[in-house]
Short mmCIF file of C-alpha atoms and ligand atoms in Angstrom, two decimals:
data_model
loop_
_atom_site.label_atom_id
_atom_site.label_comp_id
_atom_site.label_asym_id
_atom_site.label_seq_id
_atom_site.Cartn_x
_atom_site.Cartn_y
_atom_site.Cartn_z
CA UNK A 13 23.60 54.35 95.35
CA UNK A 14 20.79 52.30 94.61
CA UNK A 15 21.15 48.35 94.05
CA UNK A 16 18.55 47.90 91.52
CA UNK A 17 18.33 44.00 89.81
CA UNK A 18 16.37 42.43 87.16
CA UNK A 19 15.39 38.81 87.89
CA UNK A 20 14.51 36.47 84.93
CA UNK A 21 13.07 32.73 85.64
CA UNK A 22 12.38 30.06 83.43
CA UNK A 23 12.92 27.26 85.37
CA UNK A 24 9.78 25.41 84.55
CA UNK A 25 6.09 26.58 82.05
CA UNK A 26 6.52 30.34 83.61
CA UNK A 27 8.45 32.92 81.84
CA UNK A 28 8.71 35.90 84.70
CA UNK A 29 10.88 39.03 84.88
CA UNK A 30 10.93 41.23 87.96
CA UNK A 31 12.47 44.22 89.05
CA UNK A 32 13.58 44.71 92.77
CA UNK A 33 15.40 48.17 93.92
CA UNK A 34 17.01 48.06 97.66
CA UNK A 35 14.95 45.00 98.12
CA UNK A 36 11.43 46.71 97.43
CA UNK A 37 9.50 45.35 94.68
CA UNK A 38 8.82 47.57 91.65
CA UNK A 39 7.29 44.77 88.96
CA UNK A 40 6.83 40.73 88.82
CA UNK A 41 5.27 40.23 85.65
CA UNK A 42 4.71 36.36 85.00
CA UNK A 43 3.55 34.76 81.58
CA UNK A 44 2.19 31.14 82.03
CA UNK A 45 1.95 28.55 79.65
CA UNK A 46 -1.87 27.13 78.54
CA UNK A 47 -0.03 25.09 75.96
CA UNK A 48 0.65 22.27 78.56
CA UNK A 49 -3.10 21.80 79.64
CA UNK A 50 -4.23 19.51 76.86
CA UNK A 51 -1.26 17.39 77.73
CA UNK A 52 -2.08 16.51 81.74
CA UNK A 53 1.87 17.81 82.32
CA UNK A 54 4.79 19.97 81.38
CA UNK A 55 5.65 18.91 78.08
CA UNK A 56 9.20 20.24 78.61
CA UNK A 57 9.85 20.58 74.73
CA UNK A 58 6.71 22.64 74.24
CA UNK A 59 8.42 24.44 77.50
CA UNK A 60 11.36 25.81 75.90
CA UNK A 61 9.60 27.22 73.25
CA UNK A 62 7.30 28.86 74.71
CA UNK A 63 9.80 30.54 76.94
CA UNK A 64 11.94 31.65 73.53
CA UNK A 65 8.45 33.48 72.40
CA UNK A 66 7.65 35.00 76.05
CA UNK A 67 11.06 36.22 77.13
CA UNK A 68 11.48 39.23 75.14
CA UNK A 69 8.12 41.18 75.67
CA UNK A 70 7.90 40.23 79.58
CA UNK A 71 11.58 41.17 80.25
CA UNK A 72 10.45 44.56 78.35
CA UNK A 73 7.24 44.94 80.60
CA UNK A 74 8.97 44.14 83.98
CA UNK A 75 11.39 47.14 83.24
CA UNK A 76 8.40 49.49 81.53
CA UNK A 77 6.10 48.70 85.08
CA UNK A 78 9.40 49.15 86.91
CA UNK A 79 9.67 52.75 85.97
CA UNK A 80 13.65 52.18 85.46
CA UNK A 81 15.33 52.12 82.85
CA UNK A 82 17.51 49.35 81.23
CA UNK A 83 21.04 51.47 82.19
CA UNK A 84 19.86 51.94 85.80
CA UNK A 85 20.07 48.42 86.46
CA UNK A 86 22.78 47.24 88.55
CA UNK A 87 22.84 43.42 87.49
CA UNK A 88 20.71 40.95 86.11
CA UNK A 89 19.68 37.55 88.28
CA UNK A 90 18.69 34.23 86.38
CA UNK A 91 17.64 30.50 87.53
CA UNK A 92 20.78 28.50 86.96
CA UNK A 93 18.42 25.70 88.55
CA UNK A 94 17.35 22.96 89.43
CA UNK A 95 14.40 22.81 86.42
CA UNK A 96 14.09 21.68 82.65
CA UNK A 97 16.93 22.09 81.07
CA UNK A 98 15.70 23.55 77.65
CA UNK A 99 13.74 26.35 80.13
CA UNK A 100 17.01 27.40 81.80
CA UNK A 101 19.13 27.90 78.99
CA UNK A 102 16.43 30.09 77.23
CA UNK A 103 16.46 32.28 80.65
CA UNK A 104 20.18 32.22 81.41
CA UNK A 105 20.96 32.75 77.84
CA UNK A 106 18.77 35.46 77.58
CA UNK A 107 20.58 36.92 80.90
CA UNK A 108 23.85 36.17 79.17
CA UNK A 109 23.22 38.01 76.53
CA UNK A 110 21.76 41.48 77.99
CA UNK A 111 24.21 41.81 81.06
CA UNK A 112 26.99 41.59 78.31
CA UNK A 113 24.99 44.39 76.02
CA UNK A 114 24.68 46.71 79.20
CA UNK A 115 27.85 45.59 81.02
CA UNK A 116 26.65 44.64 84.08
CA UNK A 117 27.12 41.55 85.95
CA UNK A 118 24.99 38.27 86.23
CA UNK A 119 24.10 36.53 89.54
CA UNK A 120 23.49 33.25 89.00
CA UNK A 121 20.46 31.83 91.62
CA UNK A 122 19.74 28.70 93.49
CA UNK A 123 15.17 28.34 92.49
CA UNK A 124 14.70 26.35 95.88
CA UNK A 125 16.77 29.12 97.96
CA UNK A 126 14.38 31.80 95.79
CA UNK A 127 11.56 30.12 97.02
CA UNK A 128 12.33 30.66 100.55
CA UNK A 129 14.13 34.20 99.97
CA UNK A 130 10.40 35.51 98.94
CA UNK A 131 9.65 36.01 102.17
CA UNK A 132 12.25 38.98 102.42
CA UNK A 133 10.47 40.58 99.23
CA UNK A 134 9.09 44.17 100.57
CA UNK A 135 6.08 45.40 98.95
CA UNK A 136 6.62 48.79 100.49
CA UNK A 137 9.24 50.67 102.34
CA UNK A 138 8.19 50.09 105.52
CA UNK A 139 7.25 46.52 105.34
CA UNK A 140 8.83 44.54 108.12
CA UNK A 141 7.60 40.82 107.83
CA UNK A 142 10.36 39.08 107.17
CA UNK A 143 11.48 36.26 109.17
CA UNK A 144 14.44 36.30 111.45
CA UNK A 145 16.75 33.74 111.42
CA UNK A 146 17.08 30.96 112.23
CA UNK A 147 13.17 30.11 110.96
CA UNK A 148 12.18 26.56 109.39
CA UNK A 149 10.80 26.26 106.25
CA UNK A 150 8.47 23.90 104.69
CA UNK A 151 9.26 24.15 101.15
CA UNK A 152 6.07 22.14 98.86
CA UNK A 153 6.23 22.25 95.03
CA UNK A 154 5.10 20.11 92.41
CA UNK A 155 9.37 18.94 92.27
CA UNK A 156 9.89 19.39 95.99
CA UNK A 157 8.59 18.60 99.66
CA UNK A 158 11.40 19.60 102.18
CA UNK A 159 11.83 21.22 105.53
CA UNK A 160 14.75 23.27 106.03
CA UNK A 161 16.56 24.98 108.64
CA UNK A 162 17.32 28.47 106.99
CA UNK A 163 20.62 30.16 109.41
CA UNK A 164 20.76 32.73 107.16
CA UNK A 165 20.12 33.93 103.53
CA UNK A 166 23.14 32.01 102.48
CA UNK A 167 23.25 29.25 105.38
CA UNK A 168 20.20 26.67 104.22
CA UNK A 169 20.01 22.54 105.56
CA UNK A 170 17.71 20.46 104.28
CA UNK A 171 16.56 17.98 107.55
CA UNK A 172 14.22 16.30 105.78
CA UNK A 173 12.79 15.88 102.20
CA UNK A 174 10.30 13.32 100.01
CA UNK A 175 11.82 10.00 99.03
CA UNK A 176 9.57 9.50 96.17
CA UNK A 177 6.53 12.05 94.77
CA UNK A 178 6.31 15.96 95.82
CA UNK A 179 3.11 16.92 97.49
CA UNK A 180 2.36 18.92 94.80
CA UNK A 181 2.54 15.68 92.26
CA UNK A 182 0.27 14.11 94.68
CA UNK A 183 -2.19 16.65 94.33
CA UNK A 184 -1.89 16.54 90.98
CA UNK A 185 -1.88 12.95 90.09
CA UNK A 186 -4.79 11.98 92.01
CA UNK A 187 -6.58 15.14 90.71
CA UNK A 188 -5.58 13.78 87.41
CA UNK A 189 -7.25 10.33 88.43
CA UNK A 190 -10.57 12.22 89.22
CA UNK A 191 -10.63 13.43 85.22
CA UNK A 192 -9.47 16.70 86.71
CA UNK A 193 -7.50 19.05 84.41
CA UNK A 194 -3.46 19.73 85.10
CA UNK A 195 -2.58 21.44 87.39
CA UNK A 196 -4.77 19.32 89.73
CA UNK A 197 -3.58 21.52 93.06
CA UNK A 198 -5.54 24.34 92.52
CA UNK A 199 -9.14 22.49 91.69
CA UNK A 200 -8.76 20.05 94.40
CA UNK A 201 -8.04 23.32 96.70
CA UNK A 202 -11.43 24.67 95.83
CA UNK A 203 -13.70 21.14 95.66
CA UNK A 204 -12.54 20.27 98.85
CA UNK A 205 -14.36 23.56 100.35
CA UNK A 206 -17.38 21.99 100.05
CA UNK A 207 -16.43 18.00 100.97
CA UNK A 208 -16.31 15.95 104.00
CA UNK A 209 -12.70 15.49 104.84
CA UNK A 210 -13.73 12.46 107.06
CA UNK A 211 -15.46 10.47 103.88
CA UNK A 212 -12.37 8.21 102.95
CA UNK A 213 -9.68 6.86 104.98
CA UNK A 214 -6.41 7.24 103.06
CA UNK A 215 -2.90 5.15 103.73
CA UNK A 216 -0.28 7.75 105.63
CA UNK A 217 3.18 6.29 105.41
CA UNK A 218 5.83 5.29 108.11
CA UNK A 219 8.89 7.11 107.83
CA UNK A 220 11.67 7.89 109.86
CA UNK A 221 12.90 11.03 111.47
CA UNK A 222 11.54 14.54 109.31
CA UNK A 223 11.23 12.42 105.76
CA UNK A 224 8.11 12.59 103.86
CA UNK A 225 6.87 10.02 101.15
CA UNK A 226 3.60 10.63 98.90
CA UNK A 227 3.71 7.57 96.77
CA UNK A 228 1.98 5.52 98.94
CA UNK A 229 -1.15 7.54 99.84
CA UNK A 230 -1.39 7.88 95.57
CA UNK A 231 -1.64 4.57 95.39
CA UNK A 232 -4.26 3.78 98.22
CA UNK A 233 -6.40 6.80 96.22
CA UNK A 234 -6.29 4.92 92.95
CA UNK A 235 -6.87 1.87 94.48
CA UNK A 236 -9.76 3.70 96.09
CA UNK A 237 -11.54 5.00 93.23
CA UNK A 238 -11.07 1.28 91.13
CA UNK A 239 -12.75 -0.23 93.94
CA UNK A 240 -15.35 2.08 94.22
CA UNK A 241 -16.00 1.97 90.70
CA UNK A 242 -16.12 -1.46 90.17
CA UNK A 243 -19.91 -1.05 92.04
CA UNK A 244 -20.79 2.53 90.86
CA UNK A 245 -19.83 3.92 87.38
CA UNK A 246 -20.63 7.11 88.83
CA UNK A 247 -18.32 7.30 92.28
CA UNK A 248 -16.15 9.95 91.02
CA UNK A 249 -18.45 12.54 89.77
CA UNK A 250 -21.05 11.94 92.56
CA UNK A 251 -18.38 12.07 95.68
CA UNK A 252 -15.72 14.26 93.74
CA UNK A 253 -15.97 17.06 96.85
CA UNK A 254 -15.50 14.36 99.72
CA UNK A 255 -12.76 12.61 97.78
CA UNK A 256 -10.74 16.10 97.24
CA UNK A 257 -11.39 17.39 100.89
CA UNK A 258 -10.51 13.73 102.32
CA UNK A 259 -7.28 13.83 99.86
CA UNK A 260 -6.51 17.55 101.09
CA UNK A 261 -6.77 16.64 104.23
CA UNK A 262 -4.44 13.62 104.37
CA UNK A 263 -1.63 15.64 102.66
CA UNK A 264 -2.01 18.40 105.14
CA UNK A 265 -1.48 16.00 107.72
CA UNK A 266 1.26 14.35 106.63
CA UNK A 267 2.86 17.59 106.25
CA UNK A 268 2.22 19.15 109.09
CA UNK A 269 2.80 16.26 111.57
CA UNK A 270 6.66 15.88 110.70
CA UNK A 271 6.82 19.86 110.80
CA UNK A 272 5.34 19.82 114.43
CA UNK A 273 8.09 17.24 115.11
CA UNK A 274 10.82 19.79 113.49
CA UNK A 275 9.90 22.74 115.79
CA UNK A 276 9.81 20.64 118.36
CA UNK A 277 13.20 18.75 117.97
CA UNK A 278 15.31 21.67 116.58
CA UNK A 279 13.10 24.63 119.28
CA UNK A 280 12.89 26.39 115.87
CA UNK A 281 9.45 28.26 115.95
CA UNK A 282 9.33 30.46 113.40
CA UNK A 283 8.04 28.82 110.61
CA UNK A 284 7.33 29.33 107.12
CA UNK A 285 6.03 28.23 103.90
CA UNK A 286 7.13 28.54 100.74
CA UNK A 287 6.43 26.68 96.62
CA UNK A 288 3.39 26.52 94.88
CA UNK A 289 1.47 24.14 97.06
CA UNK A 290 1.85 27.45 99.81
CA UNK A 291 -1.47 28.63 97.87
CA UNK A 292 -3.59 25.84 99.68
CA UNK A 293 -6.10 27.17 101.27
CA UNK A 294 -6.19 24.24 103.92
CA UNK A 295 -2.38 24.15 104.71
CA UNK A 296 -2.39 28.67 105.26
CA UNK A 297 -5.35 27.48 107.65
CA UNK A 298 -3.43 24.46 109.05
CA UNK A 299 -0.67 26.81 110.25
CA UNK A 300 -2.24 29.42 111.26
CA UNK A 301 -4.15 26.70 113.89
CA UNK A 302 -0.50 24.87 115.03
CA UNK A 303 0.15 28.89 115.61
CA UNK A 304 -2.32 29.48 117.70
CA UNK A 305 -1.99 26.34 119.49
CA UNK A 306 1.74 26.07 119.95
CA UNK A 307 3.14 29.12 119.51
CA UNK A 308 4.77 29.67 116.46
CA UNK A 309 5.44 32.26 114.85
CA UNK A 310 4.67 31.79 111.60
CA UNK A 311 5.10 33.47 107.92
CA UNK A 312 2.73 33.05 104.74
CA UNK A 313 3.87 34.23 101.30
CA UNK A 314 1.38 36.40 99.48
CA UNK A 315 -0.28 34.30 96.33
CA UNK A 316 1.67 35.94 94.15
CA UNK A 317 5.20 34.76 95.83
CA UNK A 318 4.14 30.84 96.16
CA UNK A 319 4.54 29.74 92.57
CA UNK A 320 7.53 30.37 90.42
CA UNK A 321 7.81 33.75 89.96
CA UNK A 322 11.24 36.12 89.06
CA UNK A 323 10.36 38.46 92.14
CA UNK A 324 11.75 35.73 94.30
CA UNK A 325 14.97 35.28 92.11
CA UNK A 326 15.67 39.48 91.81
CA UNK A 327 15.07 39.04 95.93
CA UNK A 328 17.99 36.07 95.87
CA UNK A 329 19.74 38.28 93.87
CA UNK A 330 19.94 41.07 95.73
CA UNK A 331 21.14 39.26 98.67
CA UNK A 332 24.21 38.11 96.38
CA UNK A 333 24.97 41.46 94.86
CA UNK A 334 25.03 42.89 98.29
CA UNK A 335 28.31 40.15 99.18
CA UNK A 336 29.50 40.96 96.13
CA UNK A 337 28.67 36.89 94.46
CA UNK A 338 28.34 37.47 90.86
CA UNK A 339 28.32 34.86 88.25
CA UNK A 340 31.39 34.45 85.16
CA UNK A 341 29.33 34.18 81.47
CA UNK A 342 30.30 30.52 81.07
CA UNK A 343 27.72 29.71 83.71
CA UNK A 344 26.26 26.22 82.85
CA UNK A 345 22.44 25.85 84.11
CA UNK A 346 21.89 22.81 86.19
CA UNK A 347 18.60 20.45 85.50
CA UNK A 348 19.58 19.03 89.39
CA UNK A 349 20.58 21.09 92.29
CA UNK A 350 20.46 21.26 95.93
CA UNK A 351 19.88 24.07 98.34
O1 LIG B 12 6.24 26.03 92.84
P1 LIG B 12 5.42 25.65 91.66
O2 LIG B 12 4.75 26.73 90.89
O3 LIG B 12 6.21 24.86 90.57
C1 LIG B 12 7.20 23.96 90.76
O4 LIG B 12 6.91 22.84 91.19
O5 LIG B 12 8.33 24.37 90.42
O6 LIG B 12 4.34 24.59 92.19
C2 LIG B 12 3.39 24.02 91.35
C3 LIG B 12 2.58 23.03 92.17
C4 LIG B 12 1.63 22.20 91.34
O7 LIG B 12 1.78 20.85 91.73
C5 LIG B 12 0.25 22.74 91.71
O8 LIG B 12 -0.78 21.79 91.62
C6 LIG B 12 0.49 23.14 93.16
O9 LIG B 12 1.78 23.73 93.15
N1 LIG B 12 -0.51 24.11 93.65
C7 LIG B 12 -1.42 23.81 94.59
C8 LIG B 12 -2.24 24.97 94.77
N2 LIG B 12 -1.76 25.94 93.91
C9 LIG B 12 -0.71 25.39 93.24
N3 LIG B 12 -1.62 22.68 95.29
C10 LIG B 12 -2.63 22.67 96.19
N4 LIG B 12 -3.44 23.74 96.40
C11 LIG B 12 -3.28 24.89 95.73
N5 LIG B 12 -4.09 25.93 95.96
#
């Protein structure tokens, strides 16, 4: 019999529903939120409500796209966390609520394991991309920066995470700096194309074993720019390509050199990536470089699998419905949770 689940997340500003049957993707529809543009951040609030107004009609769509119907669906997968709070319960509730109205069970999922899980999504039936285990996994969000050693779909270690900002907070806060809109990631990603990556020098930090830390090289970019300005009113808008490609650049290396030390230490080299800051164009062309050079073996997710998305959570879901891991209906969602 087919194992068909619906996935729901709402971790976050994206209301998604997806629809995955024997692990092959049928829909992934995603609904973002404009609302929080005007604001420079998630207003998490303005979040929740926006999820309460988005839920219903992209549930519906998944399923319509799917070409299922509700009653052929085995069980239903929702983000139990980590995330806003207010954007969890509106998902989980909302999962609550339909598994009990088509009796079928819930599957509670981990978003950081969903992140990673993407890369088992098939597009097809005779995709075979995925990566075998053991692989490492450099996992880069705007909550997150880790590297973990993924066993298996169920066996994940974090070996080394950010002890401050995400690299996807760095991106955006300096972008944020340069007058740029929120998210910042994106439009740095595409002014860098044309800047000189060698223009500014920026602070990388000094930490231990497979750590990262982004606080420091946000500082020495604001401290940058106020310099800079003190002499030129100007600075930002006339070097605004050189100062994204040199910030771009810094960020890739500081993720990639403690990566290069993971393989390396662990003799791990498979490697993916996974979380919204995936997209970069600079960090898909960083690894596929330290593949060619050294080796690896490496996975990228397809655009549509980097940010938060409920394909990745149906995926996660799967996996749990196949060892029979379903969740009871008192289910609490968790703001803070680790892989
Ligand atoms: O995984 P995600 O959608 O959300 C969570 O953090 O949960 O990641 C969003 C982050 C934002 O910080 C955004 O600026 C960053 O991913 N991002 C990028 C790019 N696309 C998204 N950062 C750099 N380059 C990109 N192309």
């Amino acid at each position: 019999m087919n194992v068909t689940i619906l996935g729901i997340e709402s971790s976050c500003d994206d209301t998604s529903a997806a629809v995955i049957c024997d692990g092959i993707l049928l829909s992934n529809i995603i609904a973002g939120q404009k609302v929080h543009e005007a604001y420079g951040g998630v207003v998490p609030e303005l979040a929740s409500r926006a999820h309460q107004q988005n839920i219903i009609p992209v549930v519906e769509q998944a399923i319509k796209q799917s070409g299922k119907s509700k009653n052929e669906l085995s069980a239903i997968a929702f983000t139990r966390g980590p995330g806003l709070l207010g954007s969890l319960l509106v998902g989980s509730s909302f999962a609550k609520g339909l598994s009990l109205a088509l009796k079928i069970p819930i599957i509670d999922v981990n978003h950081l394991q969903a992140h990673v899980l993407a890369h088992f999504i098939k597009q097809s039936k005779n995709e075979n991309s995925a990566p075998k285990f053991p692989f490492l996994c450099l996992l880069v969000s705007g909550g997150n920066s880790q590297i973990i050693a993924v066993r298996s779909w169920n066996n994940m270690q974090i070996i080394g995470q950010t002890i401050d900002d995400a690299a996807g907070e760095a991106f955006d806060k300096c972008a944020k700096v340069m007058g740029l809109p929120y998210p910042g990631g994106p439009l740095v990603d595409s002014l860098a194309k044309e800047g000189n990556y060698n223009a500014f020098r920026l602070n990388k930090p000094q930490i231990p074993a497979y750590d990262y830390s982004f606080s420091g090289l946000k500082t020495s970019f604001l401290y940058l720019l106020r310099d800079k300005l003190k002499t030129n009113p100007n600075f930002i808008e006339e070097n605004k390509s050189d100062l994204c490609a040199s910030l771009q650049y810094t960020i890739i290396e500081i993720l990639m050199d403690k990566l290069r030390k993971a393989v390396k230490d662990l003799n791990i080299n498979e490697v993916a990536i996974a979380g919204g800051v995936s997209a970069n164009s600079g960090l898909r062309k960083a690894l596929e470089e330290h593949a060619e050079k050294f080796q690896w073996k490496i996975h990228i997710p397809p655009f549509a699998f980097t940010t938060d998305n409920a394909a990745m959570v149906a995926m996660s879901g799967y996996f749990k419905y196949l060892n029979k891991e379903f969740s009871s209906i008192d289910a609490v969602p968790f703001a803070r949770m680790i892989i």
